Short mmCIF file of C-alpha atoms in Angstrom, two decimals:
data_model
loop_
_atom_site.label_atom_id
_atom_site.label_comp_id
_atom_site.label_asym_id
_atom_site.label_seq_id
_atom_site.Cartn_x
_atom_site.Cartn_y
_atom_site.Cartn_z
CA MET A 4 -61.04 -174.32 -41.76
CA ASN A 5 -63.57 -175.99 -44.03
CA PRO A 6 -62.16 -176.69 -47.46
CA THR A 7 -64.32 -176.16 -50.52
CA PRO A 8 -65.49 -179.22 -52.47
CA ASP A 9 -63.21 -178.18 -55.32
CA ALA A 10 -60.24 -178.07 -52.99
CA ILE A 11 -61.03 -181.53 -51.69
CA ALA A 12 -61.48 -182.89 -55.20
CA SER A 13 -58.10 -181.57 -56.26
CA GLY A 14 -56.47 -183.08 -53.19
CA ASN A 15 -55.43 -179.66 -51.89
CA GLU A 16 -57.53 -178.89 -48.86
CA GLY A 17 -55.18 -176.38 -47.36
CA THR A 18 -53.03 -176.87 -44.33
CA MET A 19 -53.54 -177.38 -40.63
CA SER A 20 -51.70 -176.06 -37.66
CA PRO A 21 -49.50 -178.63 -35.87
CA GLN A 22 -52.03 -178.63 -33.01
CA GLN A 23 -54.89 -179.40 -35.40
CA ALA A 24 -52.80 -182.11 -37.07
CA ALA A 25 -51.96 -183.72 -33.71
CA ALA A 26 -55.62 -183.70 -32.68
CA LEU A 27 -56.71 -185.14 -36.02
CA LEU A 28 -54.02 -187.83 -35.97
CA ASP A 29 -55.00 -188.79 -32.43
CA GLN A 30 -58.70 -188.92 -33.27
CA ALA A 31 -58.24 -190.81 -36.57
CA THR A 32 -55.92 -193.37 -34.97
CA HIS A 33 -58.25 -194.08 -32.05
CA GLU A 34 -61.32 -194.24 -34.26
CA ALA A 35 -59.64 -196.63 -36.72
CA ARG A 36 -58.36 -198.89 -33.94
CA ARG A 37 -61.82 -198.97 -32.36
CA LYS A 38 -63.55 -199.82 -35.64
CA ILE A 39 -61.21 -202.63 -36.71
CA GLU A 40 -60.73 -204.28 -33.32
CA PRO A 41 -62.10 -207.84 -33.66
CA SER A 42 -62.21 -208.35 -29.88
CA PRO A 43 -63.09 -205.01 -28.30
CA ALA A 44 -62.48 -204.56 -24.58
CA TRP A 45 -66.19 -204.10 -23.84
CA LEU A 46 -67.00 -207.47 -25.44
CA LEU A 47 -64.18 -209.25 -23.62
CA THR A 48 -65.28 -207.72 -20.31
CA THR A 49 -68.91 -208.72 -20.91
CA ARG A 50 -67.81 -212.27 -21.74
CA ALA A 51 -65.66 -212.34 -18.60
CA VAL A 52 -68.63 -211.44 -16.41
CA ALA A 53 -70.90 -213.89 -18.27
CA VAL A 54 -68.49 -216.84 -17.98
CA LEU A 55 -67.98 -216.16 -14.28
CA ALA A 56 -71.75 -216.03 -13.74
CA ALA A 57 -72.51 -219.13 -15.85
CA LEU A 58 -69.75 -221.40 -14.51
CA GLY A 59 -70.08 -219.94 -11.00
CA ALA A 60 -73.79 -220.81 -10.96
CA ILE A 61 -73.00 -224.38 -11.95
CA TRP A 62 -70.25 -224.63 -9.33
CA LEU A 63 -72.73 -223.48 -6.67
CA SER A 64 -75.14 -226.26 -7.68
CA VAL A 65 -72.55 -229.07 -7.86
CA ARG A 66 -70.23 -228.22 -4.96
CA GLY A 67 -72.40 -230.04 -2.42
CA GLN A 68 -72.68 -233.24 -4.44
CA HIS A 69 -71.18 -236.34 -2.79
CA PRO A 70 -70.49 -238.24 -4.95
CA TYR A 71 -70.16 -235.84 -7.86
CA GLN A 72 -72.99 -236.26 -10.37
CA GLY A 73 -72.46 -233.25 -12.61
CA PRO A 74 -74.64 -230.26 -13.49
CA THR A 75 -78.35 -230.59 -12.78
CA ALA A 76 -81.02 -230.46 -15.51
CA ALA A 77 -81.64 -226.82 -14.59
CA ASP A 78 -77.96 -225.92 -15.17
CA ILE A 79 -77.75 -227.29 -18.69
CA PRO A 80 -79.93 -224.57 -20.35
CA VAL A 81 -77.83 -221.89 -18.60
CA LEU A 82 -74.64 -223.40 -19.97
CA ILE A 83 -76.05 -223.84 -23.48
CA ALA A 84 -77.48 -220.29 -23.50
CA PHE A 85 -74.11 -218.92 -22.40
CA ILE A 86 -72.24 -220.81 -25.13
CA VAL A 87 -74.71 -219.81 -27.88
CA VAL A 88 -74.90 -216.11 -26.91
CA ASN A 89 -71.14 -215.91 -26.39
CA PHE A 90 -70.41 -217.52 -29.76
CA ALA A 91 -73.00 -215.46 -31.66
CA ALA A 92 -71.88 -212.13 -30.14
CA THR A 93 -68.21 -212.89 -30.72
CA VAL A 94 -68.72 -213.90 -34.36
CA ALA A 95 -71.02 -210.94 -35.10
CA VAL A 96 -68.61 -208.37 -33.63
CA ARG A 97 -65.59 -209.99 -35.31
CA MET A 98 -67.27 -210.11 -38.74
CA ARG A 99 -68.34 -206.47 -38.50
CA ALA A 100 -64.89 -205.30 -37.37
CA THR A 101 -62.87 -207.25 -39.92
CA ALA A 102 -65.12 -206.59 -42.93
CA GLY A 103 -62.90 -205.60 -45.85
CA ILE A 104 -59.68 -206.52 -44.06
CA ARG A 105 -57.35 -209.19 -45.35
CA GLY A 106 -54.29 -210.51 -43.58
CA ARG A 107 -53.38 -211.46 -40.05
CA THR A 108 -56.46 -209.81 -38.51
CA GLN A 109 -58.76 -212.22 -40.33
CA LEU A 110 -59.16 -215.86 -39.40
CA HIS A 111 -58.17 -217.92 -42.44
CA PRO A 112 -60.15 -221.02 -43.54
CA ALA A 113 -57.19 -223.14 -42.39
CA ASP A 114 -57.42 -221.58 -38.91
CA ILE A 115 -61.14 -222.40 -38.71
CA VAL A 116 -60.40 -226.00 -39.78
CA VAL A 117 -57.78 -226.27 -37.01
CA LEU A 118 -60.30 -224.96 -34.45
CA VAL A 119 -63.04 -227.35 -35.60
CA LEU A 120 -60.59 -230.26 -35.54
CA SER A 121 -59.52 -229.30 -32.03
CA TRP A 122 -63.14 -229.58 -30.83
CA VAL A 123 -63.53 -232.90 -32.65
CA ALA A 124 -60.39 -234.04 -30.82
CA VAL A 125 -61.97 -232.94 -27.52
CA VAL A 126 -65.07 -235.07 -28.18
CA VAL A 127 -62.92 -238.08 -29.10
CA ILE A 128 -60.61 -237.69 -26.09
CA VAL A 129 -63.46 -237.19 -23.59
CA ALA A 130 -65.32 -240.18 -25.05
CA ALA A 131 -62.17 -242.30 -24.78
CA LEU A 132 -61.58 -241.17 -21.17
CA ALA A 133 -65.21 -241.92 -20.30
CA ALA A 134 -64.97 -245.36 -21.91
CA ALA A 135 -61.88 -246.01 -19.82
CA HIS A 136 -63.84 -244.92 -16.70
CA THR A 137 -61.36 -242.11 -16.05
CA ASN A 138 -62.61 -239.28 -13.84
CA LEU A 139 -60.86 -236.69 -16.02
CA ALA A 140 -63.65 -237.10 -18.59
CA PHE A 141 -66.01 -235.36 -16.15
CA TYR A 142 -63.76 -232.36 -15.41
CA PRO A 143 -65.26 -229.43 -17.33
CA THR A 144 -61.94 -227.66 -17.82
CA SER A 145 -60.43 -230.66 -19.60
CA VAL A 146 -62.31 -229.55 -22.74
CA LEU A 147 -60.36 -226.26 -22.72
CA ILE A 148 -56.88 -227.71 -23.14
CA VAL A 149 -56.85 -228.80 -26.79
CA PRO A 150 -58.79 -225.81 -28.23
CA GLY A 151 -56.66 -223.46 -26.10
CA LEU A 152 -53.48 -224.94 -27.50
CA ALA A 153 -54.96 -224.84 -31.03
CA TRP A 154 -55.78 -221.12 -30.60
CA ALA A 155 -52.23 -220.51 -29.32
CA ALA A 156 -50.78 -222.39 -32.29
CA ILE A 157 -52.89 -220.32 -34.71
CA GLY A 158 -51.69 -217.14 -32.99
CA ALA A 159 -48.06 -218.23 -33.14
CA GLY A 160 -48.40 -219.27 -36.79
CA ARG A 161 -49.75 -215.83 -37.74
CA LYS A 162 -47.49 -214.00 -35.26
CA VAL A 163 -50.56 -212.57 -33.51
CA TRP A 164 -49.10 -212.72 -30.02
CA ARG A 165 -52.21 -211.63 -28.13
CA ARG A 166 -54.07 -214.60 -29.67
CA PHE A 167 -51.14 -216.86 -28.71
CA GLY A 168 -51.21 -215.59 -25.11
CA VAL A 169 -54.96 -216.02 -24.72
CA GLY A 170 -54.85 -219.57 -26.15
CA LEU A 171 -52.01 -220.57 -23.87
CA ALA A 172 -53.76 -219.04 -20.84
CA VAL A 173 -56.98 -220.93 -21.65
CA ALA A 174 -55.01 -224.19 -21.86
CA VAL A 175 -53.36 -223.41 -18.51
CA VAL A 176 -56.82 -222.86 -16.95
CA GLY A 177 -57.84 -226.23 -18.41
CA VAL A 178 -54.87 -227.97 -16.78
CA ALA A 179 -55.32 -226.10 -13.47
CA GLY A 180 -58.90 -227.30 -13.26
CA LEU A 181 -57.72 -230.92 -13.32
CA PHE A 182 -56.18 -230.38 -9.87
CA ALA A 183 -59.39 -228.99 -8.33
CA GLY A 184 -61.64 -232.04 -8.45
CA PRO A 185 -64.68 -232.32 -10.75
CA ALA A 186 -66.82 -229.82 -8.77
CA GLY A 187 -63.98 -227.38 -8.05
CA SER A 188 -63.05 -227.52 -11.71
CA TRP A 189 -66.19 -225.46 -12.52
CA ALA A 190 -64.98 -222.72 -10.14
CA VAL A 191 -61.45 -222.82 -11.57
CA GLY A 192 -62.90 -222.63 -15.08
CA GLY A 193 -65.14 -219.67 -14.21
CA VAL A 194 -62.51 -217.68 -12.34
CA GLY A 195 -59.69 -218.65 -14.72
CA LEU A 196 -61.55 -217.81 -17.93
CA CYS A 197 -62.84 -214.59 -16.35
CA ALA A 198 -59.25 -213.61 -15.50
CA VAL A 199 -58.02 -214.51 -19.01
CA LEU A 200 -60.77 -212.43 -20.65
CA LEU A 201 -60.21 -209.46 -18.32
CA GLY A 202 -56.48 -209.69 -19.03
CA ALA A 203 -57.17 -209.71 -22.77
CA ALA A 204 -59.53 -206.72 -22.35
CA ALA A 205 -56.80 -204.85 -20.47
CA ALA A 206 -54.28 -205.70 -23.20
CA VAL A 207 -56.65 -204.43 -25.89
CA ALA A 208 -57.35 -201.22 -23.98
CA TRP A 209 -53.62 -200.70 -23.37
CA SER A 210 -52.68 -201.29 -27.01
CA HIS A 211 -55.27 -198.71 -28.11
CA ARG A 212 -53.82 -196.11 -25.75
CA SER A 213 -50.18 -196.60 -26.70
CA MET B 1 -38.40 -175.49 -36.23
CA ASN B 2 -41.53 -174.65 -38.29
CA ASP B 3 -44.35 -176.35 -40.18
CA ASP B 4 -42.08 -176.91 -43.20
CA THR B 5 -40.61 -179.94 -41.46
CA LEU B 6 -43.97 -181.69 -41.78
CA ASP B 7 -44.33 -183.94 -44.83
CA PRO B 8 -46.66 -181.91 -47.11
CA LEU B 9 -48.10 -185.08 -48.59
CA ILE B 10 -49.38 -186.25 -45.21
CA HIS B 11 -50.03 -182.81 -43.74
CA VAL B 12 -53.47 -182.56 -45.39
CA PRO B 13 -56.51 -183.49 -43.26
CA THR B 14 -57.96 -186.17 -45.52
CA ARG B 15 -54.64 -187.82 -46.33
CA LEU B 16 -53.63 -187.73 -42.67
CA LYS B 17 -56.87 -189.57 -41.85
CA ILE B 18 -56.22 -192.11 -44.62
CA VAL B 19 -52.64 -192.79 -43.50
CA ALA B 20 -53.61 -192.97 -39.80
CA THR B 21 -56.44 -195.38 -40.62
CA LEU B 22 -54.22 -197.68 -42.69
CA ALA B 23 -51.50 -197.53 -40.03
CA ALA B 24 -53.98 -198.91 -37.48
CA LEU B 25 -53.95 -202.21 -39.39
CA PRO B 26 -51.29 -204.76 -38.49
CA GLU B 27 -48.36 -204.60 -40.90
CA GLY B 28 -49.11 -206.61 -44.03
CA ASP B 29 -52.90 -206.41 -43.70
CA THR B 30 -54.92 -204.74 -46.43
CA LEU B 31 -58.20 -202.82 -46.34
CA SER B 32 -60.82 -202.82 -49.08
CA PHE B 33 -61.47 -199.55 -50.85
CA THR B 34 -65.15 -199.61 -49.82
CA ARG B 35 -64.36 -200.18 -46.12
CA LEU B 36 -61.77 -197.39 -46.19
CA GLN B 37 -64.29 -195.12 -47.87
CA ASP B 38 -66.83 -196.01 -45.19
CA MET B 39 -64.33 -195.34 -42.39
CA ILE B 40 -63.08 -192.02 -43.77
CA GLY B 41 -66.46 -190.81 -45.03
CA LEU B 42 -65.40 -189.64 -48.48
CA THR B 43 -66.94 -190.01 -51.91
CA PRO B 44 -65.19 -192.60 -54.13
CA GLY B 45 -63.89 -189.86 -56.45
CA ASN B 46 -62.31 -187.85 -53.67
CA LEU B 47 -60.79 -190.93 -52.07
CA ILE B 48 -59.28 -192.04 -55.38
CA ILE B 49 -57.60 -188.64 -55.84
CA HIS B 50 -55.97 -188.78 -52.41
CA LEU B 51 -54.99 -192.44 -52.75
CA ARG B 52 -53.37 -191.72 -56.10
CA LYS B 53 -51.20 -189.02 -54.55
CA LEU B 54 -50.13 -191.35 -51.77
CA GLU B 55 -49.51 -194.18 -54.21
CA ASP B 56 -47.37 -191.96 -56.44
CA ALA B 57 -45.14 -191.35 -53.41
CA ASP B 58 -45.04 -195.10 -52.66
CA TYR B 59 -46.74 -194.50 -49.29
CA ILE B 60 -49.50 -196.96 -50.13
CA ASN B 61 -50.04 -199.72 -52.62
CA SER B 62 -53.33 -200.81 -54.06
CA GLU B 63 -54.25 -204.07 -55.66
CA LYS B 64 -57.26 -204.98 -57.73
CA THR B 65 -58.43 -208.59 -57.57
CA ARG B 66 -61.29 -210.17 -59.45
CA ASN B 67 -63.60 -212.63 -57.78
CA GLY B 68 -65.93 -213.85 -60.52
CA THR B 69 -67.70 -210.76 -61.79
CA VAL B 70 -66.85 -208.69 -58.72
CA SER B 71 -63.65 -206.70 -58.64
CA ILE B 72 -62.23 -205.73 -55.25
CA THR B 73 -59.61 -203.05 -54.70
CA THR B 74 -57.53 -203.33 -51.55
CA VAL B 75 -55.21 -200.72 -50.10
CA ALA B 76 -52.29 -201.04 -47.68
CA LEU B 77 -49.67 -198.78 -46.20
CA THR B 78 -46.18 -199.60 -47.49
CA SER B 79 -43.19 -199.75 -45.18
CA GLN B 80 -42.18 -196.42 -46.71
CA GLY B 81 -45.60 -194.99 -45.84
CA ARG B 82 -45.35 -196.31 -42.29
CA ALA B 83 -41.89 -194.75 -41.96
CA ALA B 84 -43.22 -191.46 -43.36
CA LEU B 85 -46.02 -191.40 -40.79
CA GLY B 86 -43.46 -192.16 -38.07
CA ALA B 87 -41.29 -189.26 -39.23
CA TYR B 88 -44.35 -187.01 -39.45
CA THR B 89 -45.36 -187.95 -35.89
CA ARG B 90 -41.83 -187.26 -34.62
CA ALA B 91 -41.82 -183.88 -36.38
CA LEU B 92 -45.17 -183.01 -34.78
CA ARG B 93 -43.82 -184.07 -31.41
CA ASP B 94 -40.77 -181.82 -31.86
CA LEU B 95 -42.95 -178.89 -32.92
CA LEU B 96 -45.39 -179.24 -30.06
CA GLY B 97 -43.02 -180.31 -27.33
CA GLY B 98 -44.90 -181.82 -24.41
CA ASP B 99 -48.24 -180.46 -25.58
CA LEU B 100 -49.29 -183.69 -27.27
CA LEU B 101 -52.24 -185.98 -27.36
CA GLY B 102 -52.43 -189.68 -26.52
CA ALA B 103 -51.79 -191.33 -29.90
CA LEU B 104 -48.51 -189.51 -30.41
#
């Protein structure tokens, strides 16, 4: 039934059958969830594939190095391109999805400060480890630990448990990489982050179905 | 059981869409009037009429904030509104039995 403009304007559009109401409720709920999701499953899955490809490519180029010398000059642009595209896509999708929303869904300025500080801490810690001639400075996953814990803390603070879980899982990948050697750490990082992102994508898809 | 068990305030297509959209937000989050309008696809006048009816029943609350010269109206589902949608969903489920769609 198509209500007349007058009926809509008066707020009395007529009634629906229970079947029509159920279909409309289902459609409206799914559409709203899809539009406001800051980390849609498709984006998380794409990032999972991209991180596996980027870090996997670097692992393939460093795994034969004895002694370990780190990524080659050809690997660096791949890594930088991955980081830039990943960051830009994530921010663009998040900003579009959370436009007009205030509350737990949005990152607050304090959250962004915590994240920036966590990366500053990474630079300081890695520089200190390098100055102390500690091998851990050259493990790529070591840079994941502090930002992962910061993301988990932000999630816990806002009671956004999916954010907490992802942050904690990223930190765990960071620690796991420390046991794989500097070259193997790239593989652990690639596989681990891919698994974390696929898990998050599955959680998002599941929450939209329930 | 018949259709009378369905909350008449929610059992109107546009208001059902409004309530379902606001319920998709995490509890405590608010949505700007313009974003809601964009998501529902209504004119401002029509949306205001429906929001007023929901607000009169304490199903939603709206808040107007001023940021310099710009005034922003935000809307959120109240706990009463969330409970009403829950009751409405349960009533639909009872009416339709197993013949239900995913979101319910």
